[in-house]
mmCIF file of N, CA, C and O in Angstrom:
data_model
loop_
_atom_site.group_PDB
_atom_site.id
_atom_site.type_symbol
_atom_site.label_atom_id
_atom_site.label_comp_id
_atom_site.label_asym_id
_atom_site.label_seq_id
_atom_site.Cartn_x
_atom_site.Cartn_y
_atom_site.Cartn_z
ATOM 1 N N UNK A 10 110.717 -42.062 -37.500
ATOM 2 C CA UNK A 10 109.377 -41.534 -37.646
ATOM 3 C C UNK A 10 109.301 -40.730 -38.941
ATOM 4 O O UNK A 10 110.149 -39.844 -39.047
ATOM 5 N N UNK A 11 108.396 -40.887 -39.990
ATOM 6 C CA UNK A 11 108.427 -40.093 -41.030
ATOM 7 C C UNK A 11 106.791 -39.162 -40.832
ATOM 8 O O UNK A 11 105.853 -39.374 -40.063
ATOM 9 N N UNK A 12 106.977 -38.202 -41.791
ATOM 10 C CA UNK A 12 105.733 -37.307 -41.487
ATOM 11 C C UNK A 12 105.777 -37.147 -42.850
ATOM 12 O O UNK A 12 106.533 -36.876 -43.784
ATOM 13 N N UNK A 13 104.280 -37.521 -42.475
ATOM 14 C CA UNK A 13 102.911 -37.425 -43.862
ATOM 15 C C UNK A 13 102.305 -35.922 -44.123
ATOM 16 O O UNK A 13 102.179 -35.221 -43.120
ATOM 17 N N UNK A 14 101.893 -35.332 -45.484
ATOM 18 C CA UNK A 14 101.634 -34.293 -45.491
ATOM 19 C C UNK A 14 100.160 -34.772 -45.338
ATOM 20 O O UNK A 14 99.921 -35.848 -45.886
ATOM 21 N N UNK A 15 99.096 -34.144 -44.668
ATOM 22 C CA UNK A 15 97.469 -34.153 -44.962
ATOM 23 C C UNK A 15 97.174 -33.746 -46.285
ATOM 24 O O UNK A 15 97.297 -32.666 -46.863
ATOM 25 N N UNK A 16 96.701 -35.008 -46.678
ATOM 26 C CA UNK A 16 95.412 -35.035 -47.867
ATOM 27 C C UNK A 16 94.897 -33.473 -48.387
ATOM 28 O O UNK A 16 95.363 -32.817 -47.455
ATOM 29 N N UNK A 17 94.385 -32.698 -49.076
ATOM 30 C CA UNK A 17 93.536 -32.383 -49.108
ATOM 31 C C UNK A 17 91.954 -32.969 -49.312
ATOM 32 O O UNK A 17 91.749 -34.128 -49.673
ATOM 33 N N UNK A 18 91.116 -32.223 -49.094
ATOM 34 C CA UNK A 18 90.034 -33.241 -50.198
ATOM 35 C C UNK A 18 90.369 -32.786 -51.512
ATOM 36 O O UNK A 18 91.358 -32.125 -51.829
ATOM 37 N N UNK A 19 89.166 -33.332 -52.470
ATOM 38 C CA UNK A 19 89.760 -33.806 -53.836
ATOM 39 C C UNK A 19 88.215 -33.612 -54.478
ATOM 40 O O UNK A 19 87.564 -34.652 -54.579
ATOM 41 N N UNK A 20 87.555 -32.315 -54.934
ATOM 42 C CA UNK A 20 85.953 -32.608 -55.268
ATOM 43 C C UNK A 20 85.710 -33.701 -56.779
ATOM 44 O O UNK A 20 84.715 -34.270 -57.227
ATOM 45 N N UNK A 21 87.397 -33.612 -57.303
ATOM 46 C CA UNK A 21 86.960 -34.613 -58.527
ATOM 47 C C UNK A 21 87.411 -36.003 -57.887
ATOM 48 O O UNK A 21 87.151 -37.045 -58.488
ATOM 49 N N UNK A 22 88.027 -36.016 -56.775
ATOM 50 C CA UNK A 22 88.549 -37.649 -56.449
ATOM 51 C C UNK A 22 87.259 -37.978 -56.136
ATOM 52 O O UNK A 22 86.647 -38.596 -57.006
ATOM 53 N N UNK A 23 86.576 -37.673 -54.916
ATOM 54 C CA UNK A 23 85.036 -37.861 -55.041
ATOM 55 C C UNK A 23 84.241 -38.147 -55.525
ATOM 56 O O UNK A 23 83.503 -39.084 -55.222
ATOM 57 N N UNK A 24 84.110 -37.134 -56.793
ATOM 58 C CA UNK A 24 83.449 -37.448 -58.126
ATOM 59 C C UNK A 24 84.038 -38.944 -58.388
ATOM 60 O O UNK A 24 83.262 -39.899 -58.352
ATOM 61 N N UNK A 25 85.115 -39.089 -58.592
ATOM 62 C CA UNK A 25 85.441 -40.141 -59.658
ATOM 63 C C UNK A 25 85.116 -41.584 -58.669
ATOM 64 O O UNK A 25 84.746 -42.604 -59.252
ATOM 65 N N UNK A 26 85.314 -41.583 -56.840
ATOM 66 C CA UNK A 26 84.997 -42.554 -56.633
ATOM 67 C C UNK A 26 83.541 -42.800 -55.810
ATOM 68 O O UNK A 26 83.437 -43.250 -54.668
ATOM 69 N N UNK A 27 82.451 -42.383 -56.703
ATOM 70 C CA UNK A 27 81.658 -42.194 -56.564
ATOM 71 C C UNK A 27 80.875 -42.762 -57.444
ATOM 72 O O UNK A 27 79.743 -43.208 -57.255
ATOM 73 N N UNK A 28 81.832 -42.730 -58.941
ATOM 74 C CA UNK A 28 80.920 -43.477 -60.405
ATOM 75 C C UNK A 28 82.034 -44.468 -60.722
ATOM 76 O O UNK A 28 81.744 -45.436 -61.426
ATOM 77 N N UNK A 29 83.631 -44.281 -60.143
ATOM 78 C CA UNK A 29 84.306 -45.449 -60.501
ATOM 79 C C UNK A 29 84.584 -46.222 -59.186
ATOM 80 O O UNK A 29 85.805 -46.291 -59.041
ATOM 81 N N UNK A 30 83.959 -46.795 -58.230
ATOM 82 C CA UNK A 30 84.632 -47.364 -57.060
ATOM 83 C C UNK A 30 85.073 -47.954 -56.940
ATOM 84 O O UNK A 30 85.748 -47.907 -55.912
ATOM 85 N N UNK A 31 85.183 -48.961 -57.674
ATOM 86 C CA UNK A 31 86.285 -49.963 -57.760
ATOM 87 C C UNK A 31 87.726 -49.502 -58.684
ATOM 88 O O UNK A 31 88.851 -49.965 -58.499
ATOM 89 N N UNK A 32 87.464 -48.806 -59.376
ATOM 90 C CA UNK A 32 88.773 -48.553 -60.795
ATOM 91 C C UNK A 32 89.908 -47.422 -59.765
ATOM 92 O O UNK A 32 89.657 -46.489 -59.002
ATOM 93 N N UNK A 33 91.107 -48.028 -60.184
ATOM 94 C CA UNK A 33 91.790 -47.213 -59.245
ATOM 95 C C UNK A 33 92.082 -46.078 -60.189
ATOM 96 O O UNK A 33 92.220 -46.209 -61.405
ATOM 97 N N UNK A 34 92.180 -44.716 -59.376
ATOM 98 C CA UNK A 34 92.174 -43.122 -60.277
ATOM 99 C C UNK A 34 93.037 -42.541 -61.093
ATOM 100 O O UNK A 34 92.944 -41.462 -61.678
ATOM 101 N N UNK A 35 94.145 -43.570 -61.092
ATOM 102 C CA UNK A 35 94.838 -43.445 -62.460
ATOM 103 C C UNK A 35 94.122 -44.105 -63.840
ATOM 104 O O UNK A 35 94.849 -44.110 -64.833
ATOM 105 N N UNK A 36 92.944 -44.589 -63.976
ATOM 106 C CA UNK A 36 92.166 -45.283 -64.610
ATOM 107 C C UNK A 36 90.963 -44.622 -64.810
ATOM 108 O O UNK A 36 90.157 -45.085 -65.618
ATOM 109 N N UNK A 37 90.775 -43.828 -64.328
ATOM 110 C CA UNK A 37 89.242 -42.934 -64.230
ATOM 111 C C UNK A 37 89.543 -42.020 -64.860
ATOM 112 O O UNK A 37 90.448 -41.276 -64.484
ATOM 113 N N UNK A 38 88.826 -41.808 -66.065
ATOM 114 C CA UNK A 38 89.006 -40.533 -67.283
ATOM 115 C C UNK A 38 87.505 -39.620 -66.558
ATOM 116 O O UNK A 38 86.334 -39.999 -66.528
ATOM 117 N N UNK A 39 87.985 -38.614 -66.153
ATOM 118 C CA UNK A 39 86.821 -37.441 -66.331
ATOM 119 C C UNK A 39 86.687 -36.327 -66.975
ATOM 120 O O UNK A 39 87.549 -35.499 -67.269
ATOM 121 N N UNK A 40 85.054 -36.340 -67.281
ATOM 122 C CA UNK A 40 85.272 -35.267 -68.498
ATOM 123 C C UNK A 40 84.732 -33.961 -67.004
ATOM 124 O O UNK A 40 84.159 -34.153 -65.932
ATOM 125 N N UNK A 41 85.127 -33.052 -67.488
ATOM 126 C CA UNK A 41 84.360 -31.999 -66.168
ATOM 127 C C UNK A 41 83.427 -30.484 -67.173
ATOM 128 O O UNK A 41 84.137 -29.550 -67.547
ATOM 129 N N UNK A 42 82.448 -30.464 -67.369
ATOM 130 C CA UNK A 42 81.970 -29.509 -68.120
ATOM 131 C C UNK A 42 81.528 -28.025 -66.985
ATOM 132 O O UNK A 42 80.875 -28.193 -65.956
ATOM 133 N N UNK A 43 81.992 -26.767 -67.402
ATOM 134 C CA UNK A 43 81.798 -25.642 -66.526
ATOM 135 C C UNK A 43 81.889 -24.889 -67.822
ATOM 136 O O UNK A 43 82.577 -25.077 -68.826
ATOM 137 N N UNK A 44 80.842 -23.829 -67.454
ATOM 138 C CA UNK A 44 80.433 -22.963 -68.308
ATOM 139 C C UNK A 44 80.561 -21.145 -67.562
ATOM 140 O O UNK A 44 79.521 -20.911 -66.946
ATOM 141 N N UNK A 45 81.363 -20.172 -67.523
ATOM 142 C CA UNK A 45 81.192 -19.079 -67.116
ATOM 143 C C UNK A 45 80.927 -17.751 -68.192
ATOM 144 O O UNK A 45 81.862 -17.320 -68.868
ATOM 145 N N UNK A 46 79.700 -17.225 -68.260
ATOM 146 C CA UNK A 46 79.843 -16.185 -68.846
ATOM 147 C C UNK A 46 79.552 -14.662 -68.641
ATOM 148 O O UNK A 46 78.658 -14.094 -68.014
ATOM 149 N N UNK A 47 80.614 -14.186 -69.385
ATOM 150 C CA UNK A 47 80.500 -12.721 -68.768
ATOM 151 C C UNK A 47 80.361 -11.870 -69.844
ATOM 152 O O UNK A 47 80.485 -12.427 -70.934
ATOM 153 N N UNK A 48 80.112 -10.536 -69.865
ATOM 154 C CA UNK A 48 80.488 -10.025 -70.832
ATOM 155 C C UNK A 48 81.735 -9.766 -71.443
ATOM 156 O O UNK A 48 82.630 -9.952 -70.619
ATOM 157 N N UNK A 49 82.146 -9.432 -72.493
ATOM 158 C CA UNK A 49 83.408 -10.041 -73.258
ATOM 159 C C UNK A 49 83.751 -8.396 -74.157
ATOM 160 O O UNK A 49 82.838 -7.701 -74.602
ATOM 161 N N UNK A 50 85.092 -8.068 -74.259
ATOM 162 C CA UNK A 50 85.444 -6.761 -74.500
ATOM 163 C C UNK A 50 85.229 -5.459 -73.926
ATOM 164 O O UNK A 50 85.061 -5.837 -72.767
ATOM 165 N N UNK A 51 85.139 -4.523 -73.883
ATOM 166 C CA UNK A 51 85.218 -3.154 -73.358
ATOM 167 C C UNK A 51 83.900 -2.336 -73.519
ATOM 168 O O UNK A 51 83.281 -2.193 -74.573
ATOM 169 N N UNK A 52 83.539 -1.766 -72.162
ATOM 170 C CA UNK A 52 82.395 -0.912 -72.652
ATOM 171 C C UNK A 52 82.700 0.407 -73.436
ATOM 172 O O UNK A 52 81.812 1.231 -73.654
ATOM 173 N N UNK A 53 84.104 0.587 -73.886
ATOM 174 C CA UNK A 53 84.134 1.508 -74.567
ATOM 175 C C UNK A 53 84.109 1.057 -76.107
ATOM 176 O O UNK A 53 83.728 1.900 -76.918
ATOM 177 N N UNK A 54 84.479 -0.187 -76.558
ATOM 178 C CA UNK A 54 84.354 -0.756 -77.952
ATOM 179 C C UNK A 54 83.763 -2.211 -77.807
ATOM 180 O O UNK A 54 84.264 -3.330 -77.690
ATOM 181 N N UNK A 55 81.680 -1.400 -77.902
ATOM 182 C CA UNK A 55 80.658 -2.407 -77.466
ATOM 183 C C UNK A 55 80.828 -3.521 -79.063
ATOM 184 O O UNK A 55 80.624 -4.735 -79.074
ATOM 185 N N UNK A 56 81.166 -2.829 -80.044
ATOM 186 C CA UNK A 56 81.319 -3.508 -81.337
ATOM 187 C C UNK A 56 82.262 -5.203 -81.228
ATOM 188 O O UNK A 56 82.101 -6.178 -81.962
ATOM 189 N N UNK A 57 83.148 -5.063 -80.142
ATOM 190 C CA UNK A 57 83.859 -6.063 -79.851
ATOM 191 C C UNK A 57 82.946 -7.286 -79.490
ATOM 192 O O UNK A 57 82.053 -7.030 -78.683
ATOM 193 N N UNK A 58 83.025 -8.586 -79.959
ATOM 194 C CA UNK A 58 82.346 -9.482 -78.779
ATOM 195 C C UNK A 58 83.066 -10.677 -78.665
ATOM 196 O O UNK A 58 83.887 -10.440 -79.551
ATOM 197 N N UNK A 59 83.314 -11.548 -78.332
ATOM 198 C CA UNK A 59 84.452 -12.679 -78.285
ATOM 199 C C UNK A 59 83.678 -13.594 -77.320
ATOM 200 O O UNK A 59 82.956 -13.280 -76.374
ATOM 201 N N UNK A 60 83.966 -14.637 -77.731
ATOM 202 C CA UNK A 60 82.979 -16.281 -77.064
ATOM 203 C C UNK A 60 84.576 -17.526 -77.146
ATOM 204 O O UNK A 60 85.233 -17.938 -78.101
ATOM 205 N N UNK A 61 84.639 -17.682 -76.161
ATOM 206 C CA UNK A 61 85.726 -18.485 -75.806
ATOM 207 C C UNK A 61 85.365 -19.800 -74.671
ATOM 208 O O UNK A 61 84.785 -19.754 -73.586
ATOM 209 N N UNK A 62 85.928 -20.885 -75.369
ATOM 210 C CA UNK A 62 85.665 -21.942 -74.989
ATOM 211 C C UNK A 62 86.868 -22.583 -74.830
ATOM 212 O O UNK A 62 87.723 -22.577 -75.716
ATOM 213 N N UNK A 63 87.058 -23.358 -73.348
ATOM 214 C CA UNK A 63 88.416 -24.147 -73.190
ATOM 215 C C UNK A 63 87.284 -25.509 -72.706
ATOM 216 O O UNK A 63 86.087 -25.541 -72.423
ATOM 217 N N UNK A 64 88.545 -26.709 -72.805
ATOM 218 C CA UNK A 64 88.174 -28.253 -71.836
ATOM 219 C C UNK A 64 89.542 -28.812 -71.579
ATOM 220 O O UNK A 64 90.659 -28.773 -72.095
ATOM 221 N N UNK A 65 89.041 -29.259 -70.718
ATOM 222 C CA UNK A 65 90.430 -30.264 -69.917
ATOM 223 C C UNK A 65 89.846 -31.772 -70.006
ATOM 224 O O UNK A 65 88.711 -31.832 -69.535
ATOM 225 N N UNK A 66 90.314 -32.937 -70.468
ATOM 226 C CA UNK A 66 90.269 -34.746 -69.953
ATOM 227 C C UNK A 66 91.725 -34.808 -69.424
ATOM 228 O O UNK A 66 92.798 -34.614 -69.994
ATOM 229 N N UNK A 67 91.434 -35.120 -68.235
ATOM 230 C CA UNK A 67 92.268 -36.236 -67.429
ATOM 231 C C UNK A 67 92.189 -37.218 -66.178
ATOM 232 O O UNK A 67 91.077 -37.400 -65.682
ATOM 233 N N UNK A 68 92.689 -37.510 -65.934
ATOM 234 C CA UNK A 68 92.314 -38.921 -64.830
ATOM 235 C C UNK A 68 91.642 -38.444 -63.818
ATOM 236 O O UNK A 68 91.428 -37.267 -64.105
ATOM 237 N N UNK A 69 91.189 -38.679 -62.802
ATOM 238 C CA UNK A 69 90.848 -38.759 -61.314
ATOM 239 C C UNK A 69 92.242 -38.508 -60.791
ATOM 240 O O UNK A 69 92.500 -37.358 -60.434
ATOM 241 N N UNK A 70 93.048 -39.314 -60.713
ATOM 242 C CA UNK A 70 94.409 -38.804 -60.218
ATOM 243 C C UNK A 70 95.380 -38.004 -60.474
ATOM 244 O O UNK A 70 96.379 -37.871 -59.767
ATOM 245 N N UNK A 71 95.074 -37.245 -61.812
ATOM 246 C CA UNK A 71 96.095 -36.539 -62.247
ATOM 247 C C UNK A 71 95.108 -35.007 -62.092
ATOM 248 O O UNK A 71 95.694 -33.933 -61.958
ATOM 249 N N UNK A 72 93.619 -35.080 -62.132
ATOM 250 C CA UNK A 72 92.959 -33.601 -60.842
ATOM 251 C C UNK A 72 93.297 -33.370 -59.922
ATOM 252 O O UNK A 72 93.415 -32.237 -59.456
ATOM 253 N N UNK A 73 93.702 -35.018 -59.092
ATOM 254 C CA UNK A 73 93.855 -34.577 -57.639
ATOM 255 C C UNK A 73 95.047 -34.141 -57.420
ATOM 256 O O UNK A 73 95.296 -33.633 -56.327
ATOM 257 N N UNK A 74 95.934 -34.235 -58.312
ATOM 258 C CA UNK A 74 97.568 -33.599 -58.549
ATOM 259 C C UNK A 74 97.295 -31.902 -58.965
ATOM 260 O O UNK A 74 97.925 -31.077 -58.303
ATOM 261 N N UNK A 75 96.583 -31.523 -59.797
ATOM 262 C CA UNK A 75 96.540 -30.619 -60.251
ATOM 263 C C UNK A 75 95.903 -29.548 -59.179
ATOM 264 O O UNK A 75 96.247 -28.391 -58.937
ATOM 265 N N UNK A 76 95.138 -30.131 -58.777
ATOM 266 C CA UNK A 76 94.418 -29.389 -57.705
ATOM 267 C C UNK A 76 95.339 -29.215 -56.312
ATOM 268 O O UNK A 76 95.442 -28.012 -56.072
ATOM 269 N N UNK A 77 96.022 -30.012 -55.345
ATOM 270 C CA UNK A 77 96.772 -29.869 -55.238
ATOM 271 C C UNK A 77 98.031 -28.671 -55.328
ATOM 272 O O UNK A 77 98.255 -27.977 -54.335
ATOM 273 N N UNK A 78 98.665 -28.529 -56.339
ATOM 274 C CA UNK A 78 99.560 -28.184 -56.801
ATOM 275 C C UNK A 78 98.712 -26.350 -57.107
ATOM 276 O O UNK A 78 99.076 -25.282 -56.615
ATOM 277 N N UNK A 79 97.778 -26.558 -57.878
ATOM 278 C CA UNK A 79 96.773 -25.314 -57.487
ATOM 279 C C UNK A 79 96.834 -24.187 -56.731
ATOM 280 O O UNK A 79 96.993 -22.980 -56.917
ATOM 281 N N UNK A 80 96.558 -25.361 -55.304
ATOM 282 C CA UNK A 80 95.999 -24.949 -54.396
ATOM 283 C C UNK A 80 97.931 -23.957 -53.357
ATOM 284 O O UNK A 80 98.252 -22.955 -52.717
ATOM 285 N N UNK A 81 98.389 -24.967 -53.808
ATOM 286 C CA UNK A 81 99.950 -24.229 -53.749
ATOM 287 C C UNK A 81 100.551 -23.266 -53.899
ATOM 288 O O UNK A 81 101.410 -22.689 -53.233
ATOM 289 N N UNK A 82 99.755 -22.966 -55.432
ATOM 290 C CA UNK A 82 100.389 -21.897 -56.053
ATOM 291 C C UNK A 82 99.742 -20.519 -55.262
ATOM 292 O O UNK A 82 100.296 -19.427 -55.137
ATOM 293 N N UNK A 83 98.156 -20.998 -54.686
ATOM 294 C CA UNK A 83 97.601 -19.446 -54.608
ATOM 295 C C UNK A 83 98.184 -19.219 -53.098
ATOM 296 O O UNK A 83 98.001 -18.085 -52.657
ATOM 297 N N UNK A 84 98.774 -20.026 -52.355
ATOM 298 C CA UNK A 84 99.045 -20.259 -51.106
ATOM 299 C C UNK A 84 99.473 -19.443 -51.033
ATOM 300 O O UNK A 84 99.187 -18.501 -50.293
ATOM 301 N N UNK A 85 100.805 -19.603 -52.234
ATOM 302 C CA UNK A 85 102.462 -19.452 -52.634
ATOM 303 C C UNK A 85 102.238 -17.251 -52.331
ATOM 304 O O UNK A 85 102.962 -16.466 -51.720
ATOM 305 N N UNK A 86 100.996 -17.042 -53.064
ATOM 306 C CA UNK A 86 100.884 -15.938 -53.061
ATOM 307 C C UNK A 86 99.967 -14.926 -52.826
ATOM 308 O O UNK A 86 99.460 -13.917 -53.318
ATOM 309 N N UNK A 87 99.990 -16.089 -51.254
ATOM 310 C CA UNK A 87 98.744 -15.137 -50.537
ATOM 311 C C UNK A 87 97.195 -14.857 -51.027
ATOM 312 O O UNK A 87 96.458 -14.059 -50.448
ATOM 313 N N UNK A 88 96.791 -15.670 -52.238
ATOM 314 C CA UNK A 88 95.762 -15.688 -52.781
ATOM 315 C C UNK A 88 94.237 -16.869 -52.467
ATOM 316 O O UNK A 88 94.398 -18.060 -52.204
ATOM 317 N N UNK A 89 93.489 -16.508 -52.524
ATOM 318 C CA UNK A 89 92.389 -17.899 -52.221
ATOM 319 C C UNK A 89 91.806 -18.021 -53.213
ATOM 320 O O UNK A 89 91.578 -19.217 -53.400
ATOM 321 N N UNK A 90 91.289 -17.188 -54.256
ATOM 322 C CA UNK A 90 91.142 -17.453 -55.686
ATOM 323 C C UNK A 90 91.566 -16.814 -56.603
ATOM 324 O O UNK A 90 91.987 -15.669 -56.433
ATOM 325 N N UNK A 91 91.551 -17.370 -57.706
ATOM 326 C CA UNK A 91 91.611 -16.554 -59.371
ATOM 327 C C UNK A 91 90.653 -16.116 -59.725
ATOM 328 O O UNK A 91 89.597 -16.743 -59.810
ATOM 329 N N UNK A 92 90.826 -14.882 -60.023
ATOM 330 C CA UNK A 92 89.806 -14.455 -60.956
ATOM 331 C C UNK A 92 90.681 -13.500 -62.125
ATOM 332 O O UNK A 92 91.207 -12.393 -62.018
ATOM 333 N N UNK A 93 90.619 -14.090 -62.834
ATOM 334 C CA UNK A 93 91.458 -13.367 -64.156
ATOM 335 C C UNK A 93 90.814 -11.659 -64.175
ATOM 336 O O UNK A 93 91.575 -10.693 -64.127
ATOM 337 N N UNK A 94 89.570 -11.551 -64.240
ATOM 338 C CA UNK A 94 89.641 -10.112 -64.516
ATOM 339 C C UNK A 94 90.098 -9.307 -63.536
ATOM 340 O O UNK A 94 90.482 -8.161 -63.769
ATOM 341 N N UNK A 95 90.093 -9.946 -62.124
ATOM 342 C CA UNK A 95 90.254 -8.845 -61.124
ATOM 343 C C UNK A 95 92.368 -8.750 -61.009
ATOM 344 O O UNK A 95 92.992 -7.789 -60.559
ATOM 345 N N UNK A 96 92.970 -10.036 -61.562
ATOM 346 C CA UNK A 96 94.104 -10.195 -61.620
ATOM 347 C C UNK A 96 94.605 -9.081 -62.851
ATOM 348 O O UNK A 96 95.719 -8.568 -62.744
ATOM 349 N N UNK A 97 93.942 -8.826 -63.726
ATOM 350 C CA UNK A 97 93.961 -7.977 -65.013
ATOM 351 C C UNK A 97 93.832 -6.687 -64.799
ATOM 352 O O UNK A 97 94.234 -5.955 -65.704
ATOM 353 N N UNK A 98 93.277 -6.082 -63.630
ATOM 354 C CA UNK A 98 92.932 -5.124 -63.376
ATOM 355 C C UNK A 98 93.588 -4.560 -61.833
ATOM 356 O O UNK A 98 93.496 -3.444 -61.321
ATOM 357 N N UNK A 99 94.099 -5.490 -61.466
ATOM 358 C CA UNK A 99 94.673 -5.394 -60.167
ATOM 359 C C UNK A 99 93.562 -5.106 -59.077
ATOM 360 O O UNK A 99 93.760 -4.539 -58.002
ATOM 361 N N UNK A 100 92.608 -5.496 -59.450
ATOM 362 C CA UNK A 100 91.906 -5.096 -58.305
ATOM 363 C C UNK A 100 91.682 -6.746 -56.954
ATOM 364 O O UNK A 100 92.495 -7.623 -56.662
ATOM 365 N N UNK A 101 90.505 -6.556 -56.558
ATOM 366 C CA UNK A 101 90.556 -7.151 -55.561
ATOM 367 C C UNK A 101 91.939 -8.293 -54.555
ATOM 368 O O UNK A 101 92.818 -7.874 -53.803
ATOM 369 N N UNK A 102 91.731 -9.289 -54.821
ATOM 370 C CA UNK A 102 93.007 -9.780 -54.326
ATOM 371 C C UNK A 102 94.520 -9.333 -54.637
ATOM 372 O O UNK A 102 95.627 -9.458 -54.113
ATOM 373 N N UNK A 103 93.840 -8.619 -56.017
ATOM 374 C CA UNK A 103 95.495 -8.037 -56.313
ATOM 375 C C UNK A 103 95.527 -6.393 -56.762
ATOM 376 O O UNK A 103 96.082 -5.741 -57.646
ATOM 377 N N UNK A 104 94.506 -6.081 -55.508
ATOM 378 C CA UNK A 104 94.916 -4.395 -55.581
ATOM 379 C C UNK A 104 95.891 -4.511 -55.265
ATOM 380 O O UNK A 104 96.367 -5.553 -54.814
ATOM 381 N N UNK A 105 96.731 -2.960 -55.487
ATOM 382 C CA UNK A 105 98.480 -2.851 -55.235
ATOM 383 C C UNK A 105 99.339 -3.726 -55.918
ATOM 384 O O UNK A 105 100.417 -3.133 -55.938
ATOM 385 N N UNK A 106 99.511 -5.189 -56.692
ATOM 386 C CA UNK A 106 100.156 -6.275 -57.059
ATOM 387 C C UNK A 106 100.529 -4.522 -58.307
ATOM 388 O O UNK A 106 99.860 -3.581 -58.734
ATOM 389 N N UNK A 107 102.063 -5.033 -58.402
ATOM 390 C CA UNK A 107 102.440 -4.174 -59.768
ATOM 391 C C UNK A 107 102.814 -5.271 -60.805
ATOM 392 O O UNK A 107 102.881 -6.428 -60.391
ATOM 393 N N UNK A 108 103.061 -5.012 -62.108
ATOM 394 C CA UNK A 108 103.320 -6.725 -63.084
ATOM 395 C C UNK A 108 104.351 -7.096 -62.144
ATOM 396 O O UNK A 108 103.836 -7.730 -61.224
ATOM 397 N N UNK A 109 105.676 -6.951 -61.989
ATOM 398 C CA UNK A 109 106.390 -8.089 -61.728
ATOM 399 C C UNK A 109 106.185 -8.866 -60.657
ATOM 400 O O UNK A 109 106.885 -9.825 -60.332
ATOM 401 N N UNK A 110 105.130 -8.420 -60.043
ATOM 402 C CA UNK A 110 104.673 -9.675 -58.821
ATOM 403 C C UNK A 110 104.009 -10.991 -58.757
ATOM 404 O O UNK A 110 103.627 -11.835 -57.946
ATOM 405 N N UNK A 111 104.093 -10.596 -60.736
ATOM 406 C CA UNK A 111 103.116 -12.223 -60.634
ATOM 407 C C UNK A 111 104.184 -13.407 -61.568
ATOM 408 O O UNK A 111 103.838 -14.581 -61.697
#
């Protein structure tokens, strides 16, 4: 008897077999566009301002790996999301976290 791990879902496998249904998802290039903005530098040095832009292309199958693997890491440490500033600041999910805990 061997044992299977459960699937997660996959919101880009979806996506991808949704506009590629026939193409298998090592074959499905997606572009994914997300935009978050916040304010940027310190309210003590308002003179600062900084505009930062990242992108990711990769397959349908290599999201659903990533995501995955993701979803592992925050498992790994008791976390359900990222949020960089609150990780920066130790606050919410990582009030109390001191640096070497991450």
């Amino acid at each position: 008897m061997t044992s299977t791990t459960p699937r997660c879902y996959s919101e880009m496998e979806h996506l991808a077999s949704v506009f590629f249904s026939d193409a298998p998802p090592q074959d499905c290039f997606m572009n994914l566009y997300s935009a978050f903005y916040d304010a940027a530098g310190q309210e003590t040095q308002p003179e600062l301002h900084v505009v930062a832009c990242a992108g990711v292309v990769a397959t349908a199958d290599k999201w659903r790996k990533f995501e995955a693997e993701w979803r592992d890491i925050l498992d790994r440490f008791g976390v359900s999301e990222f949020h960089a500033k609150d990780y920066a600041n130790r606050a919410g999910q990582f009030k109390g976290w001191k640096a070497d805990d991450a």
